[in-house]
CSV table of C-alpha atoms and ligand atoms in Angstrom, one decimal:
chain,number,residue,atom,x,y,z
A,299,MET,CA,-4.0,-4.0,-23.6
A,300,LYS,CA,-5.7,-5.8,-20.7
A,301,LEU,CA,-4.9,-6.1,-17.0
A,302,GLU,CA,-5.5,-9.8,-16.0
A,303,ASN,CA,-5.0,-10.6,-12.4
A,304,ASP,CA,-5.1,-14.1,-11.1
A,305,LYS,CA,-8.2,-14.9,-9.0
A,306,ASN,CA,-6.2,-16.5,-6.2
A,307,CYS,CA,-5.8,-13.8,-3.6
A,308,SER,CA,-7.0,-15.2,-0.2
A,309,TRP,CA,-7.8,-11.7,1.1
A,310,ILE,CA,-10.2,-11.2,-1.8
A,311,ASN,CA,-11.7,-14.7,-1.7
A,312,ASP,CA,-12.5,-14.3,2.0
A,313,LEU,CA,-15.2,-11.7,1.0
A,314,ASN,CA,-18.5,-12.1,-0.7
A,315,PRO,CA,-18.3,-11.4,-4.4
A,316,ARG,CA,-19.6,-7.9,-5.3
A,317,THR,CA,-22.6,-7.3,-7.5
A,318,ASN,CA,-23.8,-4.3,-9.5
A,319,ILE,CA,-20.6,-3.8,-11.4
A,320,LYS,CA,-20.9,-1.0,-14.0
A,321,VAL,CA,-18.6,-1.1,-17.1
A,322,LEU,CA,-18.1,2.1,-19.1
A,323,ASN,CA,-19.8,1.7,-22.5
A,324,THR,CA,-21.0,5.3,-23.1
A,325,ASN,CA,-19.4,8.7,-23.7
A,326,GLU,CA,-19.4,10.7,-20.5
A,327,ASP,CA,-18.5,14.2,-19.3
A,328,CYS,CA,-17.5,15.1,-15.8
A,329,ASP,CA,-15.8,17.7,-13.5
A,330,TRP,CA,-13.4,15.2,-11.9
A,331,LEU,CA,-12.0,11.9,-13.2
A,332,ILE,CA,-9.9,9.5,-11.0
A,333,ILE,CA,-8.1,6.7,-12.7
A,334,GLY,CA,-7.4,3.7,-10.4
A,335,ALA,CA,-9.6,2.5,-7.5
A,336,GLY,CA,-7.2,1.3,-4.9
A,337,PHE,CA,-6.5,3.0,-1.5
A,338,THR,CA,-5.4,6.1,-3.3
A,339,GLY,CA,-8.2,6.5,-5.8
A,340,LEU,CA,-11.0,5.5,-3.4
A,341,SER,CA,-9.7,8.0,-0.8
A,342,ALA,CA,-9.4,10.7,-3.4
A,343,ALA,CA,-13.0,10.1,-4.5
A,344,ARG,CA,-14.3,10.2,-1.0
A,345,LYS,CA,-12.5,13.5,-0.2
A,346,LEU,CA,-13.4,15.2,-3.6
A,347,ASN,CA,-17.0,14.5,-2.9
A,348,GLN,CA,-16.7,16.2,0.5
A,349,LEU,CA,-15.1,19.2,-1.0
A,350,ASN,CA,-17.2,19.5,-4.2
A,351,PRO,CA,-20.5,17.9,-3.4
A,352,SER,CA,-22.3,19.4,-6.4
A,353,GLN,CA,-19.8,18.4,-9.0
A,354,LYS,CA,-19.8,15.2,-11.1
A,355,ILE,CA,-17.1,12.7,-10.1
A,356,ILE,CA,-16.2,9.6,-12.0
A,357,LEU,CA,-13.8,6.8,-10.7
A,358,VAL,CA,-12.6,4.2,-13.1
A,359,ASP,CA,-10.6,1.0,-12.7
A,360,ALA,CA,-9.3,-1.5,-15.3
A,361,GLN,CA,-10.3,-4.4,-13.0
A,362,LEU,CA,-12.7,-4.7,-10.1
A,363,ALA,CA,-12.2,-1.9,-7.7
A,364,GLY,CA,-9.7,-2.6,-4.9
A,365,GLU,CA,-8.5,-5.8,-6.4
A,366,GLY,CA,-5.1,-4.6,-7.4
A,367,ALA,CA,-2.3,-4.3,-4.9
A,368,SER,CA,-4.7,-2.7,-2.4
A,369,SER,CA,-6.1,-6.2,-1.7
A,370,ARG,CA,-3.1,-8.2,-2.6
A,371,ASN,CA,-0.6,-6.9,0.1
A,372,SER,CA,0.6,-8.3,3.4
A,373,GLY,CA,-1.6,-6.1,5.6
A,374,TYR,CA,1.1,-4.2,7.6
A,375,LEU,CA,0.1,-0.6,8.4
A,376,VAL,CA,3.5,0.6,9.1
A,377,ASP,CA,4.8,3.4,11.4
A,378,THR,CA,8.5,2.6,10.6
A,379,THR,CA,10.5,0.8,7.9
A,380,LEU,CA,14.0,-0.5,7.9
A,381,ASN,CA,14.7,-1.3,4.3
A,382,ASP,CA,14.5,2.1,2.6
A,383,GLY,CA,18.1,3.2,3.1
A,384,PHE,CA,17.5,5.8,5.8
A,385,THR,CA,18.9,4.2,8.9
A,386,SER,CA,22.3,6.0,9.3
A,387,ASN,CA,22.5,8.9,11.7
A,388,LYS,CA,23.4,11.2,8.8
A,389,GLU,CA,20.0,10.5,7.3
A,390,LEU,CA,18.1,11.0,10.6
A,391,GLU,CA,16.4,14.1,9.2
A,392,ASN,CA,15.2,12.2,6.1
A,393,TYR,CA,14.0,9.2,8.2
A,394,LYS,CA,12.0,11.6,10.4
A,395,LYS,CA,10.3,13.1,7.3
A,396,LYS,CA,9.3,9.5,6.2
A,397,ALA,CA,8.1,8.6,9.6
A,398,ASP,CA,6.0,11.8,9.9
A,399,ILE,CA,4.2,10.7,6.7
A,400,TYR,CA,3.7,7.2,8.0
A,401,LYS,CA,2.1,8.6,11.1
A,402,LEU,CA,-0.3,10.7,9.1
A,403,GLY,CA,-1.1,7.6,7.0
A,404,ILE,CA,-2.1,5.7,10.1
A,405,GLU,CA,-4.2,8.6,11.4
A,406,SER,CA,-6.0,8.7,8.0
A,407,VAL,CA,-6.9,5.0,8.1
A,408,LYS,CA,-7.9,5.2,11.8
A,409,ARG,CA,-10.2,8.2,11.0
A,410,PHE,CA,-11.9,6.2,8.1
A,411,ILE,CA,-12.3,3.1,10.3
A,412,LYS,CA,-13.8,5.1,13.2
A,413,GLU,CA,-16.2,7.1,11.0
A,414,HIS,CA,-17.5,4.0,9.2
A,415,GLN,CA,-17.2,1.5,12.0
A,416,VAL,CA,-15.1,-0.8,9.8
A,417,ASP,CA,-14.1,-4.3,10.9
A,418,CYS,CA,-10.8,-5.1,9.2
A,419,ASP,CA,-9.2,-7.4,11.8
A,420,TRP,CA,-7.3,-4.3,13.2
A,421,ASN,CA,-4.6,-5.4,15.6
A,422,GLU,CA,-2.2,-2.9,17.2
A,423,CYS,CA,0.4,-5.7,18.0
A,424,GLY,CA,3.3,-3.9,16.4
A,425,LYS,CA,5.8,-5.8,14.2
A,426,TYR,CA,9.1,-7.6,14.2
A,427,PHE,CA,12.2,-6.9,12.0
A,428,ALA,CA,13.8,-10.3,12.3
A,429,SER,CA,16.8,-12.3,11.1
A,430,SER,CA,18.2,-15.8,11.5
A,431,LYS,CA,21.7,-14.2,11.3
A,432,THR,CA,23.1,-13.1,14.7
A,433,GLU,CA,25.5,-10.7,12.8
A,434,ASP,CA,22.4,-8.7,11.8
A,435,ARG,CA,22.3,-7.5,15.5
A,436,ARG,CA,24.6,-4.7,14.3
A,437,ILE,CA,22.0,-3.5,11.8
A,438,LEU,CA,19.2,-3.7,14.4
A,439,GLU,CA,21.3,-1.9,17.0
A,440,ASN,CA,21.9,1.0,14.5
A,441,PHE,CA,18.2,1.0,13.7
A,442,SER,CA,17.4,1.0,17.4
A,443,GLU,CA,19.5,4.2,17.9
A,444,THR,CA,17.5,5.9,15.1
A,445,LEU,CA,14.2,4.8,16.7
A,446,LEU,CA,15.4,5.9,20.1
A,447,LYS,CA,16.2,9.4,18.9
A,448,LEU,CA,12.8,9.7,17.3
A,449,GLY,CA,11.0,8.3,20.3
A,450,PHE,CA,9.6,5.1,18.8
A,451,GLU,CA,9.0,2.4,21.5
A,452,HIS,CA,10.8,-0.8,20.7
A,453,ASN,CA,12.9,-3.6,22.1
A,454,ILE,CA,15.4,-6.2,20.9
A,455,LEU,CA,14.7,-9.9,21.3
A,456,THR,CA,16.7,-13.0,20.9
A,457,ASN,CA,16.1,-16.7,20.0
A,458,ASN,CA,14.2,-18.0,23.0
A,459,ASP,CA,11.9,-15.0,23.3
A,460,LEU,CA,11.3,-15.2,19.6
A,461,LYS,CA,10.5,-18.9,19.6
A,462,SER,CA,7.7,-18.5,22.2
A,463,LYS,CA,6.3,-15.4,20.4
A,464,LEU,CA,6.5,-16.7,16.8
A,465,GLY,CA,6.4,-20.4,17.1
A,466,THR,CA,9.6,-21.0,15.2
A,467,ASN,CA,13.3,-21.1,16.2
A,468,PHE,CA,14.4,-19.9,12.8
A,469,TYR,CA,15.0,-16.4,14.0
A,470,ASN,CA,17.9,-15.5,16.2
A,471,ILE,CA,17.6,-11.7,16.5
A,472,ALA,CA,14.8,-9.2,16.1
A,473,LEU,CA,13.7,-5.7,16.9
A,474,HIS,CA,10.0,-5.3,17.8
A,475,THR,CA,8.4,-1.9,17.3
A,476,LYS,CA,5.3,-1.3,19.4
A,477,GLY,CA,3.7,0.9,16.8
A,478,GLY,CA,2.3,-0.5,13.5
A,479,ILE,CA,-0.9,-2.4,12.9
A,480,LEU,CA,-1.8,-5.7,11.3
A,481,LEU,CA,-5.0,-5.8,9.4
A,482,HIS,CA,-7.0,-7.6,6.6
A,483,PRO,CA,-6.4,-5.4,3.5
A,484,GLY,CA,-9.3,-6.9,1.6
A,485,LYS,CA,-11.8,-6.0,4.3
A,486,LEU,CA,-10.4,-2.4,4.5
A,487,VAL,CA,-10.5,-1.7,0.8
A,488,ARG,CA,-13.9,-3.3,0.5
A,489,ALA,CA,-15.2,-0.9,3.2
A,490,MET,CA,-13.8,2.0,1.1
A,491,ILE,CA,-15.8,0.8,-1.9
A,492,ASP,CA,-19.0,0.1,0.1
A,493,THR,CA,-18.9,3.6,1.6
A,494,LEU,CA,-18.3,5.5,-1.6
A,495,PRO,CA,-20.6,8.5,-1.7
A,496,GLU,CA,-23.6,8.2,-4.1
A,497,ASN,CA,-22.3,11.1,-6.2
A,498,VAL,CA,-19.2,9.1,-7.1
A,499,ASN,CA,-19.8,7.1,-10.4
A,500,LEU,CA,-17.7,4.0,-10.3
A,501,TYR,CA,-16.9,2.2,-13.5
A,502,GLU,CA,-15.0,-1.1,-13.3
A,503,ASN,CA,-13.3,-3.5,-15.8
A,504,SER,CA,-12.8,-0.4,-17.9
A,505,PHE,CA,-9.2,0.1,-19.0
A,506,LEU,CA,-7.9,3.6,-19.8
A,507,ILE,CA,-6.1,3.2,-23.2
A,508,ASP,CA,-4.8,6.7,-23.7
A,509,TRP,CA,-5.5,10.3,-22.7
A,510,LYS,CA,-4.8,13.8,-24.1
A,511,LYS,CA,-5.3,17.3,-22.9
A,512,THR,CA,-6.7,19.7,-25.5
A,513,ASN,CA,-7.2,23.3,-24.4
A,514,ASP,CA,-8.7,22.9,-20.9
A,515,ILE,CA,-10.3,19.5,-21.4
A,516,ILE,CA,-8.7,16.1,-20.8
A,517,ASN,CA,-10.0,13.4,-23.3
A,518,CYS,CA,-9.7,9.8,-22.1
A,519,ASN,CA,-10.3,6.8,-24.3
A,520,PHE,CA,-11.5,3.5,-22.9
A,521,LYS,CA,-12.3,0.3,-24.8
A,522,ASN,CA,-16.0,0.9,-25.2
A,523,GLY,CA,-16.4,4.6,-24.3
A,524,THR,CA,-14.8,8.0,-23.7
A,525,ILE,CA,-14.7,10.5,-20.8
A,526,LYS,CA,-14.1,14.2,-21.2
A,527,THR,CA,-13.1,15.8,-17.9
A,528,LYS,CA,-12.1,19.1,-16.5
A,529,LYS,CA,-9.7,17.7,-13.9
A,530,ILE,CA,-8.0,14.3,-13.6
A,531,ILE,CA,-6.2,12.5,-10.8
A,532,PHE,CA,-4.0,9.5,-11.7
A,533,ALA,CA,-4.0,6.9,-8.9
A,534,THR,CA,-2.7,3.8,-10.9
A,535,ASN,CA,0.4,3.3,-8.8
A,536,GLY,CA,2.4,0.4,-10.5
A,537,PHE,CA,0.8,1.4,-13.8
A,538,LEU,CA,1.8,5.1,-13.8
A,539,LYS,CA,4.7,4.5,-16.0
A,540,SER,CA,2.7,2.6,-18.6
A,541,LEU,CA,0.3,5.6,-18.9
A,542,GLY,CA,3.4,7.8,-19.6
A,543,ILE,CA,3.2,9.5,-16.1
A,544,LYS,CA,6.4,10.5,-14.4
A,545,LYS,CA,8.0,7.8,-16.5
A,546,HIS,CA,11.5,8.7,-15.7
A,547,TYR,CA,10.8,8.6,-12.0
A,548,ASN,CA,9.0,5.3,-11.3
A,549,PHE,CA,8.9,1.7,-12.3
A,550,PRO,CA,6.8,-1.4,-11.5
A,551,ILE,CA,7.9,-4.4,-9.5
A,552,THR,CA,6.0,-7.6,-9.2
A,553,LEU,CA,5.6,-9.3,-5.9
A,554,THR,CA,4.1,-12.7,-5.1
A,555,ALA,CA,2.6,-14.0,-1.9
A,556,SER,CA,1.2,-17.3,-0.6
A,557,MET,CA,-1.3,-18.0,2.2
A,558,THR,CA,-1.8,-21.4,3.9
A,559,ARG,CA,-5.1,-22.8,5.0
A,560,PRO,CA,-5.9,-22.2,8.7
A,561,LEU,CA,-3.7,-24.4,10.9
A,562,ASN,CA,-5.7,-27.1,12.7
A,563,ASP,CA,-5.6,-27.5,16.5
A,564,ARG,CA,-2.7,-30.0,16.4
A,565,GLU,CA,-0.6,-27.9,14.0
A,566,PHE,CA,-1.3,-24.8,16.0
A,567,LYS,CA,-0.3,-26.5,19.2
A,568,SER,CA,2.9,-27.7,17.6
A,569,LEU,CA,3.8,-24.0,17.2
A,570,GLY,CA,3.0,-23.2,20.8
A,571,GLN,CA,-0.3,-21.4,20.0
A,572,PRO,CA,1.2,-18.0,19.3
A,573,LYS,CA,-0.8,-14.8,19.1
A,574,GLU,CA,-1.1,-13.0,15.8
A,575,TRP,CA,2.3,-11.6,14.7
A,576,GLY,CA,4.0,-10.1,11.7
A,577,VAL,CA,7.7,-10.3,10.7
A,578,LEU,CA,9.5,-8.0,8.2
A,579,PRO,CA,13.0,-9.0,7.0
A,580,VAL,CA,16.1,-7.2,8.1
A,581,ARG,CA,17.7,-7.7,4.6
A,582,PRO,CA,15.6,-6.2,1.8
A,583,MET,CA,14.9,-9.4,-0.2
A,584,GLY,CA,14.2,-11.6,2.8
A,585,ALA,CA,10.7,-12.9,3.5
A,586,THR,CA,7.8,-11.0,5.0
A,587,ILE,CA,5.9,-13.6,7.0
A,588,ARG,CA,2.7,-13.3,9.1
A,589,MET,CA,0.5,-15.4,11.4
A,590,THR,CA,-3.1,-14.1,10.9
A,591,LYS,CA,-5.8,-13.8,13.5
A,592,ASP,CA,-7.4,-17.0,12.1
A,593,ARG,CA,-4.1,-19.0,12.2
A,594,ARG,CA,-3.2,-18.8,8.5
A,595,ILE,CA,0.5,-18.1,7.5
A,596,LEU,CA,1.1,-15.6,4.8
A,597,ILE,CA,4.6,-15.4,3.2
A,598,ARG,CA,6.0,-13.0,0.6
A,599,ASN,CA,9.5,-13.7,-0.5
A,600,THR,CA,9.8,-12.6,-4.2
A,601,ALA,CA,10.2,-9.2,-5.8
A,602,GLU,CA,11.1,-9.0,-9.5
A,603,VAL,CA,10.9,-7.1,-12.8
A,604,TYR,CA,8.1,-8.9,-14.6
A,605,ASN,CA,5.2,-8.1,-17.0
A,606,PRO,CA,2.9,-6.2,-14.7
A,607,TYR,CA,-0.2,-7.0,-16.7
A,608,LYS,CA,-0.3,-10.8,-16.1
A,609,MET,CA,1.5,-13.6,-14.5
A,610,SER,CA,0.6,-17.1,-15.8
A,611,LYS,CA,-0.5,-20.0,-13.7
A,612,SER,CA,2.7,-21.9,-14.3
A,613,GLU,CA,4.9,-18.9,-13.3
A,614,LEU,CA,2.8,-18.5,-10.1
A,615,GLU,CA,3.4,-22.2,-9.4
A,616,LYS,CA,7.1,-21.6,-9.5
A,617,ARG,CA,6.9,-18.8,-6.9
A,618,SER,CA,4.6,-20.9,-4.8
A,619,ILE,CA,7.4,-23.5,-4.5
A,620,GLN,CA,9.8,-20.8,-3.2
A,621,GLN,CA,7.1,-19.9,-0.7
A,622,LYS,CA,6.6,-23.5,0.4
A,623,LYS,CA,10.4,-23.7,1.0
A,624,GLY,CA,10.2,-20.5,3.1
A,625,ILE,CA,7.4,-21.9,5.3
A,626,LYS,CA,9.1,-25.3,5.6
A,627,LYS,CA,12.3,-23.7,6.8
A,628,ARG,CA,10.5,-22.0,9.6
A,629,PHE,CA,7.9,-24.6,10.4
A,630,PRO,CA,9.3,-28.0,9.4
A,631,GLN,CA,6.5,-29.8,11.2
A,632,LEU,CA,3.7,-28.4,8.9
A,633,PRO,CA,2.6,-30.6,6.0
A,634,ASP,CA,3.9,-29.9,2.4
A,635,ASP,CA,0.5,-29.2,0.9
A,636,ILE,CA,-0.5,-26.5,3.4
A,637,ILE,CA,-0.4,-23.5,0.9
A,638,GLN,CA,-3.9,-22.7,-0.2
A,639,SER,CA,-3.3,-19.9,-2.6
A,640,THR,CA,-0.5,-17.9,-4.4
A,641,TRP,CA,-1.1,-14.5,-6.1
A,642,SER,CA,0.9,-11.7,-7.6
A,643,GLY,CA,0.6,-7.9,-7.1
A,644,ILE,CA,2.3,-4.8,-8.5
A,645,VAL,CA,4.0,-2.1,-6.5
A,646,SER,CA,5.6,1.1,-7.8
A,647,ARG,CA,9.2,2.1,-6.9
A,648,THR,CA,11.2,5.2,-7.2
A,649,ARG,CA,15.0,5.3,-7.2
A,650,ASN,CA,15.3,6.8,-3.7
A,651,SER,CA,12.1,5.2,-2.3
A,652,SER,CA,10.3,8.6,-2.2
A,653,GLN,CA,6.6,8.9,-3.1
A,654,ILE,CA,5.0,10.8,-6.0
A,655,PHE,CA,2.5,13.6,-5.1
A,656,GLU,CA,2.3,16.2,-7.8
A,657,LYS,CA,0.5,18.6,-10.0
A,658,LEU,CA,1.7,17.5,-13.5
A,659,ASP,CA,0.0,20.3,-15.4
A,660,ASN,CA,-3.0,22.5,-15.0
A,661,ASN,CA,-5.8,20.3,-13.8
A,662,ILE,CA,-3.7,17.1,-13.9
A,663,PHE,CA,-2.6,15.5,-10.6
A,664,VAL,CA,-0.9,12.3,-9.6
A,665,ALA,CA,-0.2,10.4,-6.3
A,666,GLY,CA,1.5,7.0,-5.9
A,667,CYS,CA,4.7,5.0,-5.4
A,668,TYR,CA,4.6,3.9,-1.7
A,669,ASN,CA,6.6,0.7,-2.0
A,670,GLY,CA,5.5,-1.4,1.1
A,671,SER,CA,3.6,1.4,2.9
A,672,GLY,CA,0.7,2.1,0.6
A,673,ILE,CA,-2.1,1.1,3.0
A,674,GLY,CA,-1.6,4.2,5.2
A,675,VAL,CA,0.3,6.5,2.8
A,676,GLY,CA,-2.0,5.7,-0.2
A,677,THR,CA,-5.0,6.5,1.9
A,678,LEU,CA,-3.4,9.8,3.1
A,679,PHE,CA,-2.0,10.8,-0.4
A,680,GLY,CA,-5.4,10.1,-2.0
A,681,GLU,CA,-7.2,12.4,0.4
A,682,GLN,CA,-4.5,15.1,0.2
A,683,ILE,CA,-4.1,15.1,-3.6
A,684,ALA,CA,-7.9,15.7,-3.8
A,685,ILE,CA,-7.5,18.6,-1.4
A,686,ARG,CA,-4.6,20.0,-3.4
A,687,ALA,CA,-6.5,19.6,-6.7
A,688,SER,CA,-9.4,21.5,-5.1
A,689,ASP,CA,-7.0,24.4,-4.5
A,690,GLU,CA,-7.1,24.0,-0.7
A,691,HIS,CA,-4.2,23.6,1.7
A,692,THR,CA,-3.5,21.6,4.8
A,693,LYS,CA,-0.7,21.0,7.3
A,694,GLU,CA,-0.5,17.4,5.9
A,695,ILE,CA,0.3,18.8,2.4
A,696,GLU,CA,3.1,20.8,4.0
A,697,ILE,CA,4.6,17.7,5.5
A,698,ILE,CA,4.2,15.7,2.3
A,699,GLU,CA,5.8,18.5,0.3
A,700,ALA,CA,8.8,18.6,2.7
A,701,ARG,CA,9.8,15.0,1.8
A,702,ASN,CA,12.7,14.3,-0.5
A,703,LYS,CA,11.4,14.2,-4.1
A,704,PRO,CA,11.9,11.1,-6.4
A,705,THR,CA,15.1,11.2,-8.3
A,706,TRP,CA,15.6,10.7,-12.1
A,707,LEU,CA,16.0,7.1,-13.4
A,708,PRO,CA,18.2,6.0,-16.3
A,709,PRO,CA,16.4,5.1,-19.6
A,710,GLN,CA,15.8,1.6,-20.8
A,711,PRO,CA,17.5,-0.8,-21.3
A,712,PHE,CA,19.8,0.5,-18.5
A,713,LEU,CA,17.0,0.8,-16.0
A,714,ASP,CA,15.9,-2.8,-16.3
A,715,PHE,CA,19.5,-4.0,-16.2
A,716,GLY,CA,20.3,-1.9,-13.1
A,717,VAL,CA,17.1,-3.0,-11.3
A,718,LYS,CA,17.6,-6.6,-12.1
A,719,ALA,CA,21.3,-6.6,-11.1
A,720,ARG,CA,20.3,-4.9,-7.8
A,721,LEU,CA,17.6,-7.4,-7.0
A,722,ILE,CA,19.9,-10.3,-7.7
A,723,TYR,CA,22.6,-8.8,-5.4
A,724,GLU,CA,20.0,-8.3,-2.6
A,725,ARG,CA,18.6,-11.8,-3.1
A,726,ILE,CA,22.1,-13.3,-2.7
A,727,ARG,CA,22.7,-11.2,0.4
A,728,ALA,CA,19.3,-12.4,1.9
A,729,ARG,CA,19.5,-16.0,0.6
A,730,SER,CA,19.2,-17.5,4.1
A,731,GLU,CA,16.3,-15.3,4.9
A,732,ILE,CA,14.1,-16.2,1.9
B,913,FAD,C1,2.4,-8.7,-2.2
B,913,FAD,C2,2.4,-7.2,-1.7
B,913,FAD,C3,2.6,-7.0,-0.4
B,913,FAD,C4,2.5,-5.6,0.1
B,913,FAD,N1,2.6,-5.4,1.4
B,913,FAD,C5,2.3,-4.2,1.9
B,913,FAD,C6,2.1,-4.0,3.3
B,913,FAD,O1,2.2,-4.9,4.1
B,913,FAD,N2,1.8,-2.8,3.7
B,913,FAD,C7,1.6,-1.7,2.9
B,913,FAD,O2,1.3,-0.6,3.4
B,913,FAD,N3,1.7,-1.9,1.6
B,913,FAD,C8,2.0,-3.1,1.1
B,913,FAD,N4,2.1,-3.3,-0.3
B,913,FAD,C9,1.9,-2.1,-1.2
B,913,FAD,C10,0.5,-1.6,-1.2
B,913,FAD,O3,-0.4,-2.7,-1.5
B,913,FAD,C11,0.4,-0.5,-2.3
B,913,FAD,O4,1.3,0.5,-2.0
B,913,FAD,C12,-1.0,0.1,-2.3
B,913,FAD,O5,-2.0,-0.9,-2.5
B,913,FAD,C13,-1.1,1.1,-3.4
B,913,FAD,O6,-2.5,1.6,-3.5
B,913,FAD,P1,-2.9,2.4,-4.8
B,913,FAD,O7,-4.3,2.6,-4.7
B,913,FAD,O8,-2.0,3.5,-5.0
B,913,FAD,O9,-2.6,1.4,-6.0
B,913,FAD,P2,-3.3,0.0,-6.5
B,913,FAD,O10,-4.0,-0.7,-5.4
B,913,FAD,O11,-2.3,-0.7,-7.3
B,913,FAD,O12,-4.5,0.5,-7.4
B,913,FAD,C14,-4.2,1.0,-8.7
B,913,FAD,C15,-5.4,0.7,-9.6
B,913,FAD,O13,-5.2,1.3,-10.9
B,913,FAD,C16,-5.8,0.4,-11.8
B,913,FAD,N5,-5.3,0.7,-13.1
B,913,FAD,C17,-4.0,0.5,-13.6
B,913,FAD,N6,-3.9,0.9,-14.9
B,913,FAD,C18,-5.1,1.3,-15.2
B,913,FAD,C19,-5.7,1.8,-16.5
B,913,FAD,N7,-4.9,1.9,-17.6
B,913,FAD,N8,-7.0,2.1,-16.5
B,913,FAD,C20,-7.8,2.0,-15.4
B,913,FAD,N9,-7.3,1.6,-14.2
B,913,FAD,C21,-6.0,1.2,-14.1
B,913,FAD,C22,-5.5,-1.0,-11.3
B,913,FAD,O14,-6.4,-1.9,-11.8
B,913,FAD,C23,-5.5,-0.8,-9.8
B,913,FAD,O15,-6.7,-1.3,-9.2
B,913,FAD,C24,2.2,-4.6,-0.8
B,913,FAD,C25,2.0,-4.9,-2.2
B,913,FAD,C26,2.0,-6.2,-2.6
B,913,FAD,C27,1.8,-6.4,-4.1
C-alpha cells in the first residue's frame, strides 16, 4: 500500500523544497512512537519532548511531513462553525462545548506562533458565512441568536455591503463573525517541522503497514524497517480507519481545492480591490472560497467518498472544471484559464461531527477527526494527547473530555451507501452555491 498525493498544492509549492529527508530503513526501538506528521502528530511530538526530554521519540509519516491535509486545507482557523448540526437552541449546550474547544485550538496555535515568531500570513479578519439565496437569511438569523447567547461578535450583511467587501455580487446574505483567522497552512505546518526538537527523530516516506501489541511492546512494520515502542500515538486522521483504529467511528472523505494565479492589477481593480477575505457556505456542500493576501482565489466545492490513497490526474481535472465554474459564477470577468493548481486532501469524519481523543488500550493513544477545524483543534489535540499519554492532567483535557463522544457507524456496505446518499442530497440542496 502506498499513499500517493498529487504534487499540485499551491500552499506547498509556495515554499522551498525540504532537504535532509530521512527514510526508515533500519530496525529501531523507542519510548514513544507517533504515526502521522500533520498538525496533530507534530504538536504531539513537540509536547512529548517537553514532558519527557530524556526519552527517545520517533515521528513517522507515509509521505513528506505536513504534506497531507495539514498543508492542503483552506487555511481558516475557526472560532465558530455553522454546518455541524448544532445551531438550534436545544443544542446550545453542545454548541458551546464545541466552541470552547475551538477557542483552545486558536490559543494553542497563537502560543506556537508567538513562541517561534512564525510568519504564516496570520490575518484576524474574521470570516463570512454567505449565501446567494435570500431565504437563507432564516438560517443565519437562527445562527445569529446562538452566537449572541454565547457572546460571539458578528453582524449580518446584504448584497451591496457584500459586493464592496468581496468583489462579487453573487452573494445576497451573509453573517460575518469577527473571530476566526485566515492563514497560510503550508507556512504554519512547515514552521512546526522546522522547530521540531532535536530529540525527535523524524522519518518520512515511511508507510506503517501494520502494528501489533505483544505484552507491553508495540511492534510496527514499515516497508524497509521495524520499530518497537513502549507507547504509541496514532495521528493519521483520515487514515485511522485503514489502520483499524476506531474503525466503527470514523471514515475518510476526499476534498479537492483549486487556486488561481495572483490576479493582475486590472483584474483586481475589476473586483474593486477588496481586502483579504474568506467565505464559508451556509449550506454544507456549498463552496468555501477565499481571496488571499497576495490576490489569489482559492475555491473548494467538492466532498466525496473516494479512494483516500490516490486521485489520478484525470479525476483531478474533472474537479478542476467544477471549480472553474464556481469561480466563473462569482467573478465572470476573470479569464477561463486562471486556475493554477488543483489538489486533493483527506479529512476524517464521524457521524455526529465529534472528535476522537482517546486511550485505546494501555500505552496506545489516538487523536483525530476534526472535519474542517483541524488547524486549531489538531494542534490542541496533539499537545493534549501527549500530556494525557504522559499521565498528566490539564483543564484543556477536562474540556475536551466533556465533548459529545463520536457515535457508532453502520458497517459496510451500508456506511458507504448512507454517506454517498447524504452527500448527494446535500449537493442538490446546495447546487446554486457550488
Ligand atoms: C481541502 C481541505 C480544506 C480544509 N479546510 C480546512 C480549514 O479551512 N480549516 C481547518 O481547520 N481545517 C481544514 N481542513 C481539515 C484539516 O486540514 C485537517 O483537519 C488537519 O490537517 C488534520 O491534521 P492531522 O495532523 O490530524 O492530519 P493530517 O494532516 O491528515 O496528517 C496525517 C498524516 O498521517 C500520515 N499517514 C497516514 N497513514 C499513514 C501510515 N499508514 N503510515 C504513516 N503515516 C501515515 C499522512 O501521510 C499524513 O501526513 C481541510 C482539509 C482539506 C483536505
